[in-house]
Coordinates of C-alpha atoms in Angstrom, one line a residue:
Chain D
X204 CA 0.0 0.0 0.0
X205 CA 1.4 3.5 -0.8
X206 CA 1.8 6.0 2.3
X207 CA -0.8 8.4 2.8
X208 CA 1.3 11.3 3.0
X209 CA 2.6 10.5 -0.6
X210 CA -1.1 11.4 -1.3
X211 CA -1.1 14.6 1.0
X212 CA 1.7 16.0 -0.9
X213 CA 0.5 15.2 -4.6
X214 CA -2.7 17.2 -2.9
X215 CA -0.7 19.8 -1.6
X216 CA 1.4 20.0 -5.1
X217 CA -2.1 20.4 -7.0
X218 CA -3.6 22.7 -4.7
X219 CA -1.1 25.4 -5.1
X220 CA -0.5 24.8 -8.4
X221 CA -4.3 25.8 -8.6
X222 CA -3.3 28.9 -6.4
X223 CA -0.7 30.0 -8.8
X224 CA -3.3 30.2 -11.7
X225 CA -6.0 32.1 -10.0
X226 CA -3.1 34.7 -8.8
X227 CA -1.4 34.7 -11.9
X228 CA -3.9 34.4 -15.0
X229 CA -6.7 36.9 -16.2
X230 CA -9.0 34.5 -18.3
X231 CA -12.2 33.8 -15.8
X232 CA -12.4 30.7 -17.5
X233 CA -8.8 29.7 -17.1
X234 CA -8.9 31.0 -13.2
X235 CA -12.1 28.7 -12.6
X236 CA -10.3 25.4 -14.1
X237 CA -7.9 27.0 -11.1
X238 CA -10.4 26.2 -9.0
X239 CA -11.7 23.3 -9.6
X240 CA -8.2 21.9 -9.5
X241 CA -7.8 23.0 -5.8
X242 CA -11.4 21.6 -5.5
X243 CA -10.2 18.0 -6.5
X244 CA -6.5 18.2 -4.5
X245 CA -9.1 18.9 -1.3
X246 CA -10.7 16.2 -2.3
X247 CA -7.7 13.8 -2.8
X248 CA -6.8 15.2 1.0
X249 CA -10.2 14.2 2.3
X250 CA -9.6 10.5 0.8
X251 CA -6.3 10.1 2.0
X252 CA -7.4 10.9 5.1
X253 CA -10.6 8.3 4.8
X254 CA -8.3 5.9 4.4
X255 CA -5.8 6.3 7.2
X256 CA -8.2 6.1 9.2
X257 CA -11.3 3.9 7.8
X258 CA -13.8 6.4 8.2
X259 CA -16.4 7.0 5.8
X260 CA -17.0 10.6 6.6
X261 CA -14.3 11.9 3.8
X262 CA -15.6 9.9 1.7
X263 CA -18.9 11.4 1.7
X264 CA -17.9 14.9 2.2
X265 CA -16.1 14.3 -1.4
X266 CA -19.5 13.0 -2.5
X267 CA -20.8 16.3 -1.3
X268 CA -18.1 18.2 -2.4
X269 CA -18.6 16.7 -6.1
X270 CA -22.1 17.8 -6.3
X271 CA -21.8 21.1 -4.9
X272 CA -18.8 21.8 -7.6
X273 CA -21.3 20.5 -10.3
X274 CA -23.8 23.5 -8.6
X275 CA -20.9 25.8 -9.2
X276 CA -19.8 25.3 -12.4
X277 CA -23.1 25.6 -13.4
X278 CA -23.5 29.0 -12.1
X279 CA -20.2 30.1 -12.6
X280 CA -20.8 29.3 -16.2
X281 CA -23.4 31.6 -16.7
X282 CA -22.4 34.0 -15.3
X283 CA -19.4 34.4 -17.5
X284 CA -21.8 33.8 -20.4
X285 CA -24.1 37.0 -18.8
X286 CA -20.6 39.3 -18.6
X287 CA -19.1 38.2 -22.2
X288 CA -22.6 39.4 -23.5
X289 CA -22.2 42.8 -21.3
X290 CA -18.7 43.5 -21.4
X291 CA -17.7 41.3 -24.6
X292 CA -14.5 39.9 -22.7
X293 CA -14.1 37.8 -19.6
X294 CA -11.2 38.9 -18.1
X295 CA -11.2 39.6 -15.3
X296 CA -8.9 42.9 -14.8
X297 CA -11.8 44.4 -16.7
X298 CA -15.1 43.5 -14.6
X299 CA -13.7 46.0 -12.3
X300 CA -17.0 47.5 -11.3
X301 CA -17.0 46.6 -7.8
X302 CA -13.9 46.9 -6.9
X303 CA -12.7 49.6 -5.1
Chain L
X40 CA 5.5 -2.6 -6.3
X41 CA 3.3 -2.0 -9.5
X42 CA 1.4 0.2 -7.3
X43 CA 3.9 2.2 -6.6
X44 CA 5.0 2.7 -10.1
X45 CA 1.1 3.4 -10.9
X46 CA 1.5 6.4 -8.7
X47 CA 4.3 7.8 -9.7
X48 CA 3.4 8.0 -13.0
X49 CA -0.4 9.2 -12.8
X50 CA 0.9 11.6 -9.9
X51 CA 3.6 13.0 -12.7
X52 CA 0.8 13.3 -15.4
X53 CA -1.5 14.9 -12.5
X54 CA 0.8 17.6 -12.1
X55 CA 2.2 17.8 -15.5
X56 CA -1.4 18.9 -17.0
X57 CA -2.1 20.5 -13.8
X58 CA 0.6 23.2 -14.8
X59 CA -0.5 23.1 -18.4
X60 CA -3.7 23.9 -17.2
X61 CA -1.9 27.4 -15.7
X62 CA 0.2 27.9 -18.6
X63 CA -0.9 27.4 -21.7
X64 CA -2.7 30.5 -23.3
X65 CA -4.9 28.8 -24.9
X66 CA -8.2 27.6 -23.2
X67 CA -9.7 24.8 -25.3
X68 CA -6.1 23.4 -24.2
X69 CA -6.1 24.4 -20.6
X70 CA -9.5 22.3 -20.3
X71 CA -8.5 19.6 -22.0
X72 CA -5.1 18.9 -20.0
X73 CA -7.7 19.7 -16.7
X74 CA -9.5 16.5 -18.0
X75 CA -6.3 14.4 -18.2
X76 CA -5.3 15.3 -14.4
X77 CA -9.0 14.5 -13.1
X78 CA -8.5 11.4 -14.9
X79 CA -5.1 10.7 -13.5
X80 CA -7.2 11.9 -9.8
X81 CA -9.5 9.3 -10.1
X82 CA -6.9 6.8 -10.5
X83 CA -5.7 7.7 -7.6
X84 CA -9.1 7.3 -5.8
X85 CA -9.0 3.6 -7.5
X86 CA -5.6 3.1 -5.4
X87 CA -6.8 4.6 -2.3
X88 CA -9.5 1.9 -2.4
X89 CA -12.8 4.1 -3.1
X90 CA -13.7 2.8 -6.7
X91 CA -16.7 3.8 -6.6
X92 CA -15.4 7.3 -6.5
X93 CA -13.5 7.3 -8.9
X94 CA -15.9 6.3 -11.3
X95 CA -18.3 9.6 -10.2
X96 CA -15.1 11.6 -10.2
X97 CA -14.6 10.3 -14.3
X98 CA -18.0 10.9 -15.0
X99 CA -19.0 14.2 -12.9
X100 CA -16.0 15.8 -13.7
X101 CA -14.0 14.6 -16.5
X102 CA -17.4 14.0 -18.3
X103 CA -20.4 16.9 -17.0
X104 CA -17.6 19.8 -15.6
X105 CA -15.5 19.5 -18.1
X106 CA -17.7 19.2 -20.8
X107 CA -19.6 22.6 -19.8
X108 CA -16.5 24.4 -19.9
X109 CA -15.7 23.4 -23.1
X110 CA -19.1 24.3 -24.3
X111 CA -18.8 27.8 -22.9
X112 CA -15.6 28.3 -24.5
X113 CA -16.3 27.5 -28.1
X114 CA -19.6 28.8 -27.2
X115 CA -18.1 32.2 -26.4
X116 CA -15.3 31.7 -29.1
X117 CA -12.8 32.1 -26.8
X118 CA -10.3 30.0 -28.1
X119 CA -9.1 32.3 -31.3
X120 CA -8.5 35.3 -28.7
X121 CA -5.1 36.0 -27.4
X122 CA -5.2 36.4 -23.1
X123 CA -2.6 38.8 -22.9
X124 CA -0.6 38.3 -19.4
X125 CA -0.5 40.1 -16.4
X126 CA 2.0 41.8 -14.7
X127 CA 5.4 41.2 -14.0
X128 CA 4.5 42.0 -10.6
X129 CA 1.5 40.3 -10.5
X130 CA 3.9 37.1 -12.1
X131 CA 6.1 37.3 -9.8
X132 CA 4.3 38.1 -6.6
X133 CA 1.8 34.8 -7.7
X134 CA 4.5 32.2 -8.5
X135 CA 6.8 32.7 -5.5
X136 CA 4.0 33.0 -3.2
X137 CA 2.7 29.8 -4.7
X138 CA 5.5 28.1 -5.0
X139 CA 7.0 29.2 -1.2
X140 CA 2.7 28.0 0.4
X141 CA 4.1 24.2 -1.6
X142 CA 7.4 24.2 0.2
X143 CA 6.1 24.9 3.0
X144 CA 3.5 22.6 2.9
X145 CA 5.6 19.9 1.7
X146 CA 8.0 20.4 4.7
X147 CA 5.9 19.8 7.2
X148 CA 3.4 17.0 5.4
X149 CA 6.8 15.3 4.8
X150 CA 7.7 15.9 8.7
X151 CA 4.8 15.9 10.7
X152 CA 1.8 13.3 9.3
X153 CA 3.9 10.5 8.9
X154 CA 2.0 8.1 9.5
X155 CA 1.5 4.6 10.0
X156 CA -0.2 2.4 7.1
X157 CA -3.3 1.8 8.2
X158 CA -3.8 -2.3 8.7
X159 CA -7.0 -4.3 6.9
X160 CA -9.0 -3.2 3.7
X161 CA -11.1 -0.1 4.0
X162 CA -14.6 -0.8 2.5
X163 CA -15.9 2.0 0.8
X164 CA -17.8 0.7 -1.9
X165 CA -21.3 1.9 -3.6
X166 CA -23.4 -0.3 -1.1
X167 CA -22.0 1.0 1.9
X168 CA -21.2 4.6 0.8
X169 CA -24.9 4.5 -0.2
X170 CA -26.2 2.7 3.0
X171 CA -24.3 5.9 5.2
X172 CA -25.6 8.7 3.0
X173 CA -28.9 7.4 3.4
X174 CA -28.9 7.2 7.3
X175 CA -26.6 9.0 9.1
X176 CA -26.3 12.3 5.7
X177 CA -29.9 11.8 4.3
X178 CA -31.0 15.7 5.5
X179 CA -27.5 17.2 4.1
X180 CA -28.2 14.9 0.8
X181 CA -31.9 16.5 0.4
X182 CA -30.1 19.9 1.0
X183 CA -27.4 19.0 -2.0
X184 CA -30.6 18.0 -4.6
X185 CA -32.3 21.7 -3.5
X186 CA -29.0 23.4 -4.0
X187 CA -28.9 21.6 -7.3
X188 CA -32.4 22.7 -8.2
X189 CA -31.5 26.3 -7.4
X190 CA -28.2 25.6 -9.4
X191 CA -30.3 25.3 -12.7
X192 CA -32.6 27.9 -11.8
X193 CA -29.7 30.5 -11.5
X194 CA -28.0 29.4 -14.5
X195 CA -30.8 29.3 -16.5
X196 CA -31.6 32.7 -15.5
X197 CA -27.7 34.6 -15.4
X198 CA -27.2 33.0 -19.1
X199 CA -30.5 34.1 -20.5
X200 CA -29.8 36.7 -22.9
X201 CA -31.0 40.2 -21.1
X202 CA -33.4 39.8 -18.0
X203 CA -37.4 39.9 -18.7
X204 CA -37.9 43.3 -18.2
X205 CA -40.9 44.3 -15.7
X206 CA -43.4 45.4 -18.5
X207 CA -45.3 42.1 -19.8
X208 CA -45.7 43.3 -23.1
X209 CA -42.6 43.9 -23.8
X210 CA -40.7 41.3 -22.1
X211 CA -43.4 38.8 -24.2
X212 CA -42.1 40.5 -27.1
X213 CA -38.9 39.6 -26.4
X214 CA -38.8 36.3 -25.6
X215 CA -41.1 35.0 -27.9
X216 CA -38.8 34.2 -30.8
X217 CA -36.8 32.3 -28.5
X218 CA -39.0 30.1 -26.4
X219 CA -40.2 28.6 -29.5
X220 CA -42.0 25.1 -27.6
X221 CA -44.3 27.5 -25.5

């Protein structure tokens, strides 16, 4: 059997990888793949972690976790699909309407 | 031993596309390398003994996610456009502070949770998974199919194209051509 911690640390590797895109990109699109990548190395956690020690509770909380990711790229979707038909880009330096 | 070299290698194509993903400037190929290190994640899940999983993670998310993002990029026609890049500053301040939060991490996942392999087969399969999330989770799994609900209703309404507007005439006007099946 492989070592948990070899599992932590591919998690850990993933998530900031995932980190490093929302900080660094400008395509919403792009920076939400960001996110679902740091979505799925929580998920890998919560596993490893089931496993160590034989506990179903991570294993449903990535259940959970799974759906409510399908809820958000649902919405997320759209609503990149409402601001390309208002702004005619999805970047995100220039949906700056909120922001200071 | 051959489990060991299945990790290594879907752990190096995890984080291969996984910084693809980041990189490229191109989305259509940013999405498609995201569905080669889910696939590589549920691989993972089939060697951390939760098959069943791994089988929602291929079909939720390398199948449903990521086939809605690809439809809202060539939807949107995004893959012809050029992202320029941000800052230097931005680059810099983004990579280091990602890659210092890894190091760090790895330090002390490699120090501190070392931990003992865990002795006799865990059984997570469909039956039992299904069995707990039907006793112990069934009010939090109601909550998840409501959230889903409201999920559709929200994208349904953010990606319709301009909001009904309050006067019924109008807004009838509008939406006629489109709802065609009414």
């Amino acid at each position: 059997m492989i070592p948990t911690q070899w599992f932590l640390i591919l998690g850990a590797v993933l998530f900031c990888i995932g980190v490093c895109g929302v900080l660094t990109r400008r395509n919403g699109i792009t920076i939400f793949m960001s996110i679902e990548l740091m979505v799925n190395a929580v998920n890998l956690t919560f596993l490893a972690y089931a496993r160590q020690f034989h506990q179903l509770h991570g294993v449903i909380f990535v259940f959970f976790i799974m759906a409510i990711a399908a809820a958000e790229a649902a919405v997320g979707l759209a609503i990149f699909i409402s601001l390309f038909h208002h702004r005619e880009t999805i970047d995100v330096d220039e949906a700056n309407l909120m922001r200071w | 031993m051959i489990n060991f070299v299945i990790f290594f290698f879907f752990a190096a194509l995890a984080v291969i596309f996984a910084l693809m993903v980041i990189l490229h400037r191109n989305p259509v190929v940013s999405a498609l390398s995201l569905v080669v290190s889910l696939f590589s994640l549920a691989v993972m899940y089939i060697l951390l003994e939760v098959p069943f999983l791994a089988a929602l993670q291929v079909i939720i998310y390398a199948g449903a996610i990521m086939v809605l993002f690809l439809f809202v990029i060539m939807l949107l026609n995004l893959q012809r456009r050029r992202e320029e890049t941000t800052r230097p500053v931005q680059q810099f301040l983004g990579f280091t502070a990602s890659a210092a939060f890894a190091v760090a991490l790895i330090y002390y996942l490699a120090k501190y949770a070392v931990m003992t392999l865990p002795n006799g087969p865990f059984l997570a399969d469909a039956r039992t998974i299904g069995i707990r999330l039907f006793e112990t989770y069934f009010f939090p799994f109601e909550m998840v199919s409501i959230l889903l609900l409201a999920a559709i209703v929200g994208a349904l309404l953010l990606s319709a194209r301009g909001l009904p507007s309050p006067d019924p005439e109008r807004s009838e006007g509008a939406n006629a051509p489109e709802v065609p099946g009414r």
